[in-house]
Short mmCIF file of C-alpha atoms and ligand atoms in Angstrom, two decimals:
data_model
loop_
_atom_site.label_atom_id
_atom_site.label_comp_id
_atom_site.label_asym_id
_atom_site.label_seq_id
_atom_site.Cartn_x
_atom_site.Cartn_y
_atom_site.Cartn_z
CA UNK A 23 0.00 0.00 0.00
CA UNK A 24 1.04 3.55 -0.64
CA UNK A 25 0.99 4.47 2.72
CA UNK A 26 3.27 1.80 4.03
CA UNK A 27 5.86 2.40 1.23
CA UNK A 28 5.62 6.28 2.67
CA UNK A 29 5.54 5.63 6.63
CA UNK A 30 8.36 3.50 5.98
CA UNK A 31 10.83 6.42 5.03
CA UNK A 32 12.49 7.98 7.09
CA UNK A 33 10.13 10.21 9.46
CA UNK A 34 11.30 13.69 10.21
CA UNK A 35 10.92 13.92 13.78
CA UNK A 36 7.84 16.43 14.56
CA UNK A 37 8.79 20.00 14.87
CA UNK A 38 7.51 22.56 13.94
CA UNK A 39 7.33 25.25 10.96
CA UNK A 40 10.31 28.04 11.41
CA UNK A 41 8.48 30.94 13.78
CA UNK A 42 6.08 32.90 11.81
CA UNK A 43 6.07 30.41 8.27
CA UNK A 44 3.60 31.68 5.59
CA UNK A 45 0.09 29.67 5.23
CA UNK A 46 -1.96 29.34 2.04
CA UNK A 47 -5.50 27.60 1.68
CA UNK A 48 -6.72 27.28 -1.66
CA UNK A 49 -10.06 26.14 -1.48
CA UNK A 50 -11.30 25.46 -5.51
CA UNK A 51 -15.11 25.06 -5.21
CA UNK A 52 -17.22 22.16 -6.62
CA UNK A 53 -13.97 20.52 -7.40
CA UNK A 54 -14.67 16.70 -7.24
CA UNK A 55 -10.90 14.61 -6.62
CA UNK A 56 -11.65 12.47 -9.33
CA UNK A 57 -12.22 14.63 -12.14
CA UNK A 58 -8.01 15.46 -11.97
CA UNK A 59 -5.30 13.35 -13.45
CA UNK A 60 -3.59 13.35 -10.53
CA UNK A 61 -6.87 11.02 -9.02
CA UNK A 62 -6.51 9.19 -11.93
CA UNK A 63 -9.05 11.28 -14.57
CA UNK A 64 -8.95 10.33 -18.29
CA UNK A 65 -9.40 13.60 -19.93
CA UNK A 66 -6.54 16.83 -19.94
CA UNK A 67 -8.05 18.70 -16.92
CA UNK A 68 -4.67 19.29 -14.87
CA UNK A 69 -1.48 18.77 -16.88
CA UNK A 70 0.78 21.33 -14.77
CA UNK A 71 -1.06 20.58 -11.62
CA UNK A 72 -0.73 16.78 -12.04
CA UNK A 73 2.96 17.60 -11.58
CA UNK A 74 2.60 19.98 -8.63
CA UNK A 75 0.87 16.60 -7.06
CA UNK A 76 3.75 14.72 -7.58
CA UNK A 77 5.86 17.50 -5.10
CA UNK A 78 3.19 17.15 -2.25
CA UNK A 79 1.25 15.14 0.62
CA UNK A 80 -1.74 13.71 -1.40
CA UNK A 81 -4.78 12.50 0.32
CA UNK A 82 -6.37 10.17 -1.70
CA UNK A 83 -9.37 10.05 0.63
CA UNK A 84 -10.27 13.18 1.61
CA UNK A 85 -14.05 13.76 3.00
CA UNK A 86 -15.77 17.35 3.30
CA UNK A 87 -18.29 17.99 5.64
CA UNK A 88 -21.45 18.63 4.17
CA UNK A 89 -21.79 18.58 0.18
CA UNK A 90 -22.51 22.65 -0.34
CA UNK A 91 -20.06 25.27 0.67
CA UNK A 92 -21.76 27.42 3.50
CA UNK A 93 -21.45 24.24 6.02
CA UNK A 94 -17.98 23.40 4.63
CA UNK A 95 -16.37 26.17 4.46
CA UNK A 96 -17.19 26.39 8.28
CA UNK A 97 -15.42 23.10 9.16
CA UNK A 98 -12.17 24.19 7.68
CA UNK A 99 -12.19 27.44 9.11
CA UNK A 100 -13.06 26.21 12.88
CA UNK A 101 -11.89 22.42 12.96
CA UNK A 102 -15.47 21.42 13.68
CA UNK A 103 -18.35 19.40 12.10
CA UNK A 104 -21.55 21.34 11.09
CA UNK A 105 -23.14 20.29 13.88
CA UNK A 106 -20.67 21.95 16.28
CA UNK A 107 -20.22 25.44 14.28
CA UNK A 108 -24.01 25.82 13.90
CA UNK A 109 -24.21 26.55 10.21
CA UNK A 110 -26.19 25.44 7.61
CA UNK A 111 -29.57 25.21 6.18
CA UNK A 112 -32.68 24.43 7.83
CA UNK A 113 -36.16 24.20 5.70
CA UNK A 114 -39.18 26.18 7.07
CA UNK A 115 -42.50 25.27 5.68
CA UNK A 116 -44.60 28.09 4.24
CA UNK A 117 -48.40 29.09 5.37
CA UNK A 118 -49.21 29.21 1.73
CA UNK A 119 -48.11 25.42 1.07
CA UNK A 120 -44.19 24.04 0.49
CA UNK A 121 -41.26 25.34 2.13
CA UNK A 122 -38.10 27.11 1.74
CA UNK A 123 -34.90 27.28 3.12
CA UNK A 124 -33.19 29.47 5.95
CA UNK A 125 -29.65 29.68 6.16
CA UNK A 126 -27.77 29.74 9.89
CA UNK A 127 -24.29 32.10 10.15
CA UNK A 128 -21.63 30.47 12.17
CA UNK A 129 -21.96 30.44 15.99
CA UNK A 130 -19.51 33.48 16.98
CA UNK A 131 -18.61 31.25 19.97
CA UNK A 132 -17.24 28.94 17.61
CA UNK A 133 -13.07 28.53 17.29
CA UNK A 134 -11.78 30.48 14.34
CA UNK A 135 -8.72 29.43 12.54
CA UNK A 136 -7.84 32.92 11.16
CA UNK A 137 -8.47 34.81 14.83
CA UNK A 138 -5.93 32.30 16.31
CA UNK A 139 -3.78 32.56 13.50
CA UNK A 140 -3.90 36.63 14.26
CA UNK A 141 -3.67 36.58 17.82
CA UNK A 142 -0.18 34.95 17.55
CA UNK A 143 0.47 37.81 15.17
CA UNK A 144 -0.15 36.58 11.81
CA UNK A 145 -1.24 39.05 9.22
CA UNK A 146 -5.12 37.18 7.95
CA UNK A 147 -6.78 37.95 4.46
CA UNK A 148 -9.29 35.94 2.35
CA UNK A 149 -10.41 36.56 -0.77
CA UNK A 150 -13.39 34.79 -1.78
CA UNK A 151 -16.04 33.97 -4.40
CA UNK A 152 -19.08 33.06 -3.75
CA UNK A 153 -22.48 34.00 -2.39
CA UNK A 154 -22.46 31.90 0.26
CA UNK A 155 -18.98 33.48 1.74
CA UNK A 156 -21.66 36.66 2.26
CA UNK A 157 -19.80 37.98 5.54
CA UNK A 158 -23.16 37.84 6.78
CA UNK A 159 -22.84 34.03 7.50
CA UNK A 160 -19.77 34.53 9.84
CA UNK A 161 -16.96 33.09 7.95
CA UNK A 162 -15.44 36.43 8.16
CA UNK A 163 -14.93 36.45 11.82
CA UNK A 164 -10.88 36.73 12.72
CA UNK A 165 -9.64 37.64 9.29
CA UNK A 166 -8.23 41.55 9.32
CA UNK A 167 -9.34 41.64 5.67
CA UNK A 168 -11.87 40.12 3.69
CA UNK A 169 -12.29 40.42 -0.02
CA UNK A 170 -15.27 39.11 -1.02
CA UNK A 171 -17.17 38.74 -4.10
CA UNK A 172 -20.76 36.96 -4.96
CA UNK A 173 -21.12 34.60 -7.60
CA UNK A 174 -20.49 34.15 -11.36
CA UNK A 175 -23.62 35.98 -12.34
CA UNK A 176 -22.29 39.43 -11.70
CA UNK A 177 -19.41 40.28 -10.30
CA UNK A 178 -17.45 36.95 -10.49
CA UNK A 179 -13.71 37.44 -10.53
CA UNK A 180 -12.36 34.50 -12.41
CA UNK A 181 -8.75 32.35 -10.90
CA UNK A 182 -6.40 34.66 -13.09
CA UNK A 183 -8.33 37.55 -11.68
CA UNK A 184 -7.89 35.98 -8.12
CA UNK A 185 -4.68 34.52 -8.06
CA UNK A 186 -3.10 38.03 -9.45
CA UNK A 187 -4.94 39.64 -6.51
CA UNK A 188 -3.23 36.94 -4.02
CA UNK A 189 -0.21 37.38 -5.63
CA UNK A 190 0.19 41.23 -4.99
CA UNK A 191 -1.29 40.96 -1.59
CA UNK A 192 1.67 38.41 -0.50
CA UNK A 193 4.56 41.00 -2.08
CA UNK A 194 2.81 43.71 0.02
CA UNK A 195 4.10 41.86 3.11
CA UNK A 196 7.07 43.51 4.86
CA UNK A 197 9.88 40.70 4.64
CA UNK A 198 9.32 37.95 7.50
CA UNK A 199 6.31 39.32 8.53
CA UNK A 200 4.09 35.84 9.16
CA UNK A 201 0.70 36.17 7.65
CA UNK A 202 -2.49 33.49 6.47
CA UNK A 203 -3.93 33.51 2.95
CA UNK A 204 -7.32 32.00 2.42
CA UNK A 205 -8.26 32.11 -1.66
CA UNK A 206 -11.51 30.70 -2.33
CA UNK A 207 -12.12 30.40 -6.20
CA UNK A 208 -15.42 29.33 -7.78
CA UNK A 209 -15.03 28.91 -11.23
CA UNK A 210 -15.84 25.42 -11.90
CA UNK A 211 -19.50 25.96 -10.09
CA UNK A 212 -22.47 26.92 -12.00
CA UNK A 213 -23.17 28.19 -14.48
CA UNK A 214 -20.18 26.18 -16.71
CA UNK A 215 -19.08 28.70 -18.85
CA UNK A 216 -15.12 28.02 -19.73
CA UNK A 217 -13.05 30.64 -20.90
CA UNK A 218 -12.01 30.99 -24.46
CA UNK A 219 -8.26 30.20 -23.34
CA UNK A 220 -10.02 26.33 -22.31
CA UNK A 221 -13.43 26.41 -24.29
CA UNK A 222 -13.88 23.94 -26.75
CA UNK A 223 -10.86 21.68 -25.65
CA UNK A 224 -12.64 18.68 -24.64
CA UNK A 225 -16.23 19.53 -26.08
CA UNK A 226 -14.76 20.16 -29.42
CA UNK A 227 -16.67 16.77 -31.32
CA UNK A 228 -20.39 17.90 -30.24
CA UNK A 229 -23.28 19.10 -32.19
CA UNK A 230 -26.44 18.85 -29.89
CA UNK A 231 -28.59 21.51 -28.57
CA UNK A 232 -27.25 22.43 -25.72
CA UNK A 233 -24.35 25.35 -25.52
CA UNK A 234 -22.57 27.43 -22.69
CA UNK A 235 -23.53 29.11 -20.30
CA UNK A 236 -24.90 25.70 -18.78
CA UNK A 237 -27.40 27.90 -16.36
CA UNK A 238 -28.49 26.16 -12.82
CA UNK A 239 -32.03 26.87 -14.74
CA UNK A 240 -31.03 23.50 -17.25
CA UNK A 241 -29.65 21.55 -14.49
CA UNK A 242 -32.76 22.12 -12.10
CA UNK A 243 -34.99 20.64 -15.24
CA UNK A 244 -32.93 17.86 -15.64
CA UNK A 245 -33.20 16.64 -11.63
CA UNK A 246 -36.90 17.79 -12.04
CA UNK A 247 -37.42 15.08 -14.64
CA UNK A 248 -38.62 17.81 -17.23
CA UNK A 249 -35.60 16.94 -19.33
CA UNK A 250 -33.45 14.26 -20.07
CA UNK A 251 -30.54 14.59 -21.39
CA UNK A 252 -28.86 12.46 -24.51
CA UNK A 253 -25.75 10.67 -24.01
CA UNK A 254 -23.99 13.13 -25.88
CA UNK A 255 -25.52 15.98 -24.17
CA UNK A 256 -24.45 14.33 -20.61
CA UNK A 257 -20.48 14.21 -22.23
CA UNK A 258 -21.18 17.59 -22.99
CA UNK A 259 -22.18 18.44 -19.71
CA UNK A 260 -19.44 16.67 -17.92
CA UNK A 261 -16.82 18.62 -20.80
CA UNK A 262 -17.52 21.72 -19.97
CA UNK A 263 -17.06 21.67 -16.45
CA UNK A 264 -13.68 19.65 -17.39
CA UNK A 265 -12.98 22.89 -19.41
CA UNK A 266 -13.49 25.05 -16.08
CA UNK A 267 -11.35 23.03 -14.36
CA UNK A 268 -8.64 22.67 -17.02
CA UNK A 269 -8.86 26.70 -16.64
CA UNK A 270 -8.44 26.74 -12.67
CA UNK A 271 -5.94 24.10 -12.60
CA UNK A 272 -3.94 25.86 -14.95
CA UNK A 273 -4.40 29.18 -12.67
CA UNK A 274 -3.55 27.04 -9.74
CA UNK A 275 0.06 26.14 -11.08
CA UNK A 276 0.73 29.37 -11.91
CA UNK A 277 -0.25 30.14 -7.84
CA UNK A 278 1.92 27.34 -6.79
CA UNK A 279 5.10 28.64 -8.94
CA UNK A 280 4.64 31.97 -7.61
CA UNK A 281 4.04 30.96 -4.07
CA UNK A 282 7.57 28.30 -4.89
CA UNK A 283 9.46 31.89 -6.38
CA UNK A 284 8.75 33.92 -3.14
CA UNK A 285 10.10 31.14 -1.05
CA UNK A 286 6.91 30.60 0.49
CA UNK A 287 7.48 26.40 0.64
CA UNK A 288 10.53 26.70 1.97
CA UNK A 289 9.21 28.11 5.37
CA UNK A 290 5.55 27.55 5.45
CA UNK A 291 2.73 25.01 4.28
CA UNK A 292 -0.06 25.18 1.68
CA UNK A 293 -3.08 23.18 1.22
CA UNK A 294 -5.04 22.89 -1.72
CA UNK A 295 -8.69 21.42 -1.49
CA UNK A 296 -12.53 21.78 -2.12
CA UNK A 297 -15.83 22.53 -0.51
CA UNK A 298 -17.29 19.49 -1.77
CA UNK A 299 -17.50 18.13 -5.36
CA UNK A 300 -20.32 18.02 -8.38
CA UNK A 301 -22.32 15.15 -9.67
CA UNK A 302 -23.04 14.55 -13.22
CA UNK A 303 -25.87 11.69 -13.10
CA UNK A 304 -23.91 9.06 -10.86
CA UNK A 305 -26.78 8.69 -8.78
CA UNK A 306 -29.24 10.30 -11.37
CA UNK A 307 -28.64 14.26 -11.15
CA UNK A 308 -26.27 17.37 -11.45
CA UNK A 309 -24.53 19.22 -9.50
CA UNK A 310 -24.73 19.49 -5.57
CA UNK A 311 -26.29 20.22 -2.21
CA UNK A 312 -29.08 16.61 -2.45
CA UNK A 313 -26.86 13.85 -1.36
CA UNK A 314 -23.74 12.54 0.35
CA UNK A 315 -21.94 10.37 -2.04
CA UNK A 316 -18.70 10.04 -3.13
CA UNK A 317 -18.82 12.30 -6.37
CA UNK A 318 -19.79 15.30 -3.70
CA UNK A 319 -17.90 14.36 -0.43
CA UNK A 320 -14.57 13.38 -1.88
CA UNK A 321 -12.65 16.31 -2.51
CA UNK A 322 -8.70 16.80 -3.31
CA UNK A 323 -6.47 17.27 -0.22
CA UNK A 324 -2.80 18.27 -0.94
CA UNK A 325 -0.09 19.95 0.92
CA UNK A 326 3.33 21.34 0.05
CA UNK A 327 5.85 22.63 2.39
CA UNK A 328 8.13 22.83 5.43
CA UNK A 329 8.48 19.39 6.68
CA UNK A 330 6.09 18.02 4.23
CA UNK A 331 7.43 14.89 2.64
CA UNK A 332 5.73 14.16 -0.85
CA UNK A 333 3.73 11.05 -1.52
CA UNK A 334 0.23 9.23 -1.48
CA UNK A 335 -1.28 8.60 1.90
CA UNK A 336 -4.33 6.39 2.47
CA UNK A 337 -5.76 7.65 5.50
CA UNK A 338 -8.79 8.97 5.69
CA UNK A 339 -9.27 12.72 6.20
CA UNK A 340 -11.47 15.51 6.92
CA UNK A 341 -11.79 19.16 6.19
CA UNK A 342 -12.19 19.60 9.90
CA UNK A 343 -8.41 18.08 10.27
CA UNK A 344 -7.44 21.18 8.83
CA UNK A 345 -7.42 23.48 12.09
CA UNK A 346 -5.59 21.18 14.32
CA UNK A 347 -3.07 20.47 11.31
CA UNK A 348 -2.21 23.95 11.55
CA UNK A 349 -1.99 24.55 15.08
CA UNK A 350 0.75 21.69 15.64
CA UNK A 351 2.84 22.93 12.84
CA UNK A 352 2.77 26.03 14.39
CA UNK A 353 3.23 24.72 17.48
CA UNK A 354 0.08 26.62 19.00
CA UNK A 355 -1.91 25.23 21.93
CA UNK A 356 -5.44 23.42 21.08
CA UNK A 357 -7.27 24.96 23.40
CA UNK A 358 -10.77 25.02 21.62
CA UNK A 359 -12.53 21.79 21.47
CA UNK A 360 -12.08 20.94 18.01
CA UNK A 361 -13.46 17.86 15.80
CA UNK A 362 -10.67 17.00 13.82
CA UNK A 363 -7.29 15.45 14.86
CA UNK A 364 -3.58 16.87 13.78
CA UNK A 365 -2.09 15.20 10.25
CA UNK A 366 1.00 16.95 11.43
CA UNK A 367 2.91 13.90 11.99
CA UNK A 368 1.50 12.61 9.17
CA UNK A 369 2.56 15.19 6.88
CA UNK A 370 6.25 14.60 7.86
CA UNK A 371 5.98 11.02 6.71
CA UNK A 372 4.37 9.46 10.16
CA UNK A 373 2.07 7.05 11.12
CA UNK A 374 -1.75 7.67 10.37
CA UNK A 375 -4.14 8.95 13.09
CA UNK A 376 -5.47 5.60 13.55
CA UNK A 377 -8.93 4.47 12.87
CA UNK A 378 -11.39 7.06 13.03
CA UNK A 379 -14.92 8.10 12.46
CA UNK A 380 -15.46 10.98 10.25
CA UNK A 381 -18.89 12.63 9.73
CA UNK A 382 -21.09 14.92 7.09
CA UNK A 383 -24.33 16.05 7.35
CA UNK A 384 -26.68 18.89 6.51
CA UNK A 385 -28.11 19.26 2.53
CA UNK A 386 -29.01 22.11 0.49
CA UNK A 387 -32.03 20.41 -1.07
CA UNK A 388 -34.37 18.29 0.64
CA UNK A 389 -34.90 15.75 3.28
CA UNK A 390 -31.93 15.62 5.84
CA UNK A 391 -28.77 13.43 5.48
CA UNK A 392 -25.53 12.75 7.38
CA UNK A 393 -23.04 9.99 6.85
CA UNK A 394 -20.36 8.32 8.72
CA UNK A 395 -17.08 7.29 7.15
CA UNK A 396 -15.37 4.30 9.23
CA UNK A 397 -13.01 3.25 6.37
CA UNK A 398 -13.57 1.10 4.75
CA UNK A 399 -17.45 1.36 5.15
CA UNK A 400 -19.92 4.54 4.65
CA UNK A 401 -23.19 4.66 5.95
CA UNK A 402 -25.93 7.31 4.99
CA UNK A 403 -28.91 8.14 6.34
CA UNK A 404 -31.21 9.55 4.56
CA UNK A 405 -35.08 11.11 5.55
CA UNK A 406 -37.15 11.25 8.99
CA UNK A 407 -37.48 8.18 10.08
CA UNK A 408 -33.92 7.66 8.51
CA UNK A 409 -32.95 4.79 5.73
CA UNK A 410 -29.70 3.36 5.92
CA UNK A 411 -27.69 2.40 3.09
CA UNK A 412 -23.70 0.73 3.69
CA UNK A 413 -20.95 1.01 0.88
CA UNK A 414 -17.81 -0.62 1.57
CA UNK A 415 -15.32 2.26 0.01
CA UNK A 416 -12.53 -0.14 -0.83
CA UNK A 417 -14.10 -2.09 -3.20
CA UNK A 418 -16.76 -0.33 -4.10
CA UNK A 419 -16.09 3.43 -4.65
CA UNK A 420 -18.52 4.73 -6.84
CA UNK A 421 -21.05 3.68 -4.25
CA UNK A 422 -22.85 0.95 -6.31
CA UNK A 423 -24.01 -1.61 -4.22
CA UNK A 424 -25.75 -1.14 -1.03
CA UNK A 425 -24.49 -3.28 2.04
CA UNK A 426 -26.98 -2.66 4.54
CA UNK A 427 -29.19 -5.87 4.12
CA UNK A 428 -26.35 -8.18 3.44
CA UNK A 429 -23.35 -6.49 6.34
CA UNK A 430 -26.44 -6.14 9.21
CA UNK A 431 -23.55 -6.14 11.86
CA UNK A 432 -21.31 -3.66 10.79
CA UNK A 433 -24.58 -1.50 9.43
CA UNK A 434 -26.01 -1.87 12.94
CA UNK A 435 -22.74 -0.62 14.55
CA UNK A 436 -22.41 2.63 12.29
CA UNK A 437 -26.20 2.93 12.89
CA UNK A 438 -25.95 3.30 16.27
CA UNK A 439 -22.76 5.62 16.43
CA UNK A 440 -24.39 7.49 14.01
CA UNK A 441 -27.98 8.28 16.14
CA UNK A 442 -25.64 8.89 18.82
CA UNK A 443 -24.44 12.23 17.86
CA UNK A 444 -25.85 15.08 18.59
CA UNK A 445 -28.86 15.78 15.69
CA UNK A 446 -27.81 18.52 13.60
CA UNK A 447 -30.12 20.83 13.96
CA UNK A 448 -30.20 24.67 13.75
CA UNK A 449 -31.22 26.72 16.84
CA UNK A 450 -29.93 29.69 16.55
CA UNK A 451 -31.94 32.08 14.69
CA UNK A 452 -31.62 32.47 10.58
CA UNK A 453 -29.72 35.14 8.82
CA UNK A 454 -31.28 38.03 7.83
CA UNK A 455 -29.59 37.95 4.00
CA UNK A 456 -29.52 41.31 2.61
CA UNK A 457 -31.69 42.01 -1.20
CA UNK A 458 -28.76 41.17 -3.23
CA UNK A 459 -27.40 38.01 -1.38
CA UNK A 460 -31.27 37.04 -1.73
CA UNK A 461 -31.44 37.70 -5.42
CA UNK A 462 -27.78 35.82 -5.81
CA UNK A 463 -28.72 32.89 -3.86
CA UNK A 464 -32.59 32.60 -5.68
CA UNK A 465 -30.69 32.86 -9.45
CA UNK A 466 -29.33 30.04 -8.34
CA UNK A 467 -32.15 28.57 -6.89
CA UNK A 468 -30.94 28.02 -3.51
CA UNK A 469 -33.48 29.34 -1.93
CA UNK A 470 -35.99 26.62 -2.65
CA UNK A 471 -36.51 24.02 -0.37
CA UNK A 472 -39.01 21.09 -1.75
CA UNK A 473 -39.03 22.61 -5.04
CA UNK A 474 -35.54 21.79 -6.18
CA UNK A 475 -36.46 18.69 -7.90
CA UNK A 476 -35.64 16.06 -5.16
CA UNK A 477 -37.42 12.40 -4.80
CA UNK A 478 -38.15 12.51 -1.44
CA UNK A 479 -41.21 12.70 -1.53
CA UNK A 480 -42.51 14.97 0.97
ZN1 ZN B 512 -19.37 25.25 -2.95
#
């Protein structure tokens, strides 16, 4: 196994980054692992990148929290599970009929990695892209400057854009000044609409109907069961947000050799990863938010750096690892109680954290679902009164065949751990979005609940 041939290098012995070592997260949004050559993708997508990879920690099992960004975004930024920062989406039925959704900021009580980060004098900025990002949800809290822009509709600032803008905020440093970059880009998301420097690359052969922008309007029609799409149309589909992520990939290597020329490997650690990934039809609709499979939990996980030895590793990880990553490295006490565990040692070449039971929950679109990862096996639960369906990971990654009948033991275990933990659920009151967050997040149609085209039934 990969990891074994790894763990049995040498292992640097843990200490820490040099005193005041840069830190970069890239999170790429609706970036699914498997759609890059360096997870083992057929098409072009991530030439230059591909060969980052080979330089850096890869995770090849890497599990976000929750399968839309508000709730995932919040694990990596406080080292907890959704149902420990408080954020996410709750649906609220309507006196005329049907319901819609509320959204829930981030408990201020939460930890925040940025305001630690800044209180042991670290310089913080983010800049984002993405509705959801609104600084009215709380993700803001402990950065000293946050750039943030909506969505793709309007004001969307594309990864060249972005990465420029990171760029010339790290050369405005003063020299050895320690600081914490957060870049959130969202160009592979809805609608797909590639560049002309990536359009056509892999969509060059088709002659159908359908033609970019791909709006969320098409995609909601298609999990409505008003349209269904031809073969051809699907490869379409699927091509053009290959395109988008040929384009970001591309921007992303051009990131990581800048970040390389200013040293900023040499003395401090970046991670690249994603808020969750994108489905094209593996389990029979587009895009994300409805379920917790694999094609929307498994998201890239790679880190370059001080101490960081390069190489596949096999454990399985979370987005809430993240936080109490960083604080080791740093060599920072974890004082808040945090979800996740360190991969510091890990990242050096060590042993893996040992088995573990990771967790997502909370949906953008319908009934409520959380899963439990205890590798190899997945269980989901899905509705109120809940239905359980087992996947054995390993051998079965795509999420095929459901284990629950025939594995009753092991099903019965992760059932009960499961019901155990504390229900997810919202208290706190919902944020008051302001008009244009409103009109971003209903373009998209985010703000339906029961409308969105999901089978549940209810
Ligand atoms: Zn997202």
């Amino acid at each position: 196994m990969a990891v074994l041939a790894l763990a049995s290098g040498c292992a640097r012995e843990p200490s820490g980054l040099p005193e005041g070592g840069p830190i970069v997260i890239i999170v790429v949004d609706t970036l699914r692992a498997d759609g890059l050559g360096f997870h083992g993708y057929r098409h072009a997508t991530s030439a230059s990148l591909d060969e980052w990879a080979g330089r850096g920690a890869v995770f090849e099992h890497a599990f976000s929290t929750a399968p839309w960004t508000l709730p995932s975004v919040g694990s990596l930024l406080t080292g907890r599970y959704p149902a420990n920062h408080g954020s996410g989406r709750r649906e609220v039925a309507l006196p005329e009929g049907g319901t819609r959704n509320e959204f829930v900021g981030l408990d201020a009580a939460a930890p925040r990695l940025a305001a630690r980060l800044s209180e042991h004098g670290y310089a913080t900025a983010a800049f984002v892209t993405n509705s959801f990002l609104w600084p009215g949800f709380g993700l803001d809290q402990g950065f000293d400057s946050y750039d943030f822009s909506r969505s793709k509709f309007r004001d969307q600032r594309a990864a060249d854009v972005m990465v420029d803008q990171a760029l010339a905020w790290i050369d405005a440093r003063a020299p050895a000044a320690p600081w914490f970059l957060l870049l959130h880009l969202l160009d592979p998301h809805l609608p797909y609409d590639p560049p002309p420097a990536v359009a056509g690359r892999l969509t060059a052969g088709y002659h159908g109907t359908l033609a970019t922008p791909i709006e969320p309007a098409l995609v909601r029609k298609v999990n409505g069961g008003e349209l269904e799409l031809e073969p051809a149309d699907q490869a379409f589909l699927r091509g053009v947000y290959d395109e988008e992520v040929a384009f970001v990939s591309a921007q992303l290597a051009r990131f990581l050799d800048g970040l390389a020329a200013r040293k900023v490997l040499e003395r401090g650690l970046v991670l690249l990863t994603a808020d969750h990934g994108e489905e094209f039809l593996d389990h029979g609709r587009l895009e994300h938010g409805h379920t917790l499979y694999q094609e929307l939990l498994r998201i890239p996980f790679v880190v370059w750096g001080h101490g960081v030895r390069p190489g596949r590793r096999a454990e399985p990880v979370s987005l809430v690892d993240v936080m109490p990553t960083l604080l080791e490295a740093l060599g920072l006490a974890r004082r808040e109680d945090l979800d996740g565990v360190s991969l510091w040692p890990a990242l050096g070449g060590g042993g893996a954290p040992g088995p573990r039971r990771l967790y997502a929950e909370n949906s953008l679109y319908g009934e409520p679902r959380r899963a439990l990862v205890e590798w190899p096996f997945k269980l989901i639960a899905s509705g109120d009164p809940a239905r359980f369906e087992l996947y054995d990971l390993e051998h079965d990654p795509t999420e095929r065949v459901n284990l629950a009948a025939a594995r009753p033991e092991v099903t019965a275990a992760l059932t009960t751990a499961l019901l155990q933990r504390a229900q997810p659920v919202h208290a706190r009151a919902a944020v008051e979005l302001d008009q244009e967050t409103q009109n971003e997040l209903r373009s998209i149609g985010y703000l339906g609940g029961s409308s969105s085209g999901d089978d549940d039934g209810d």
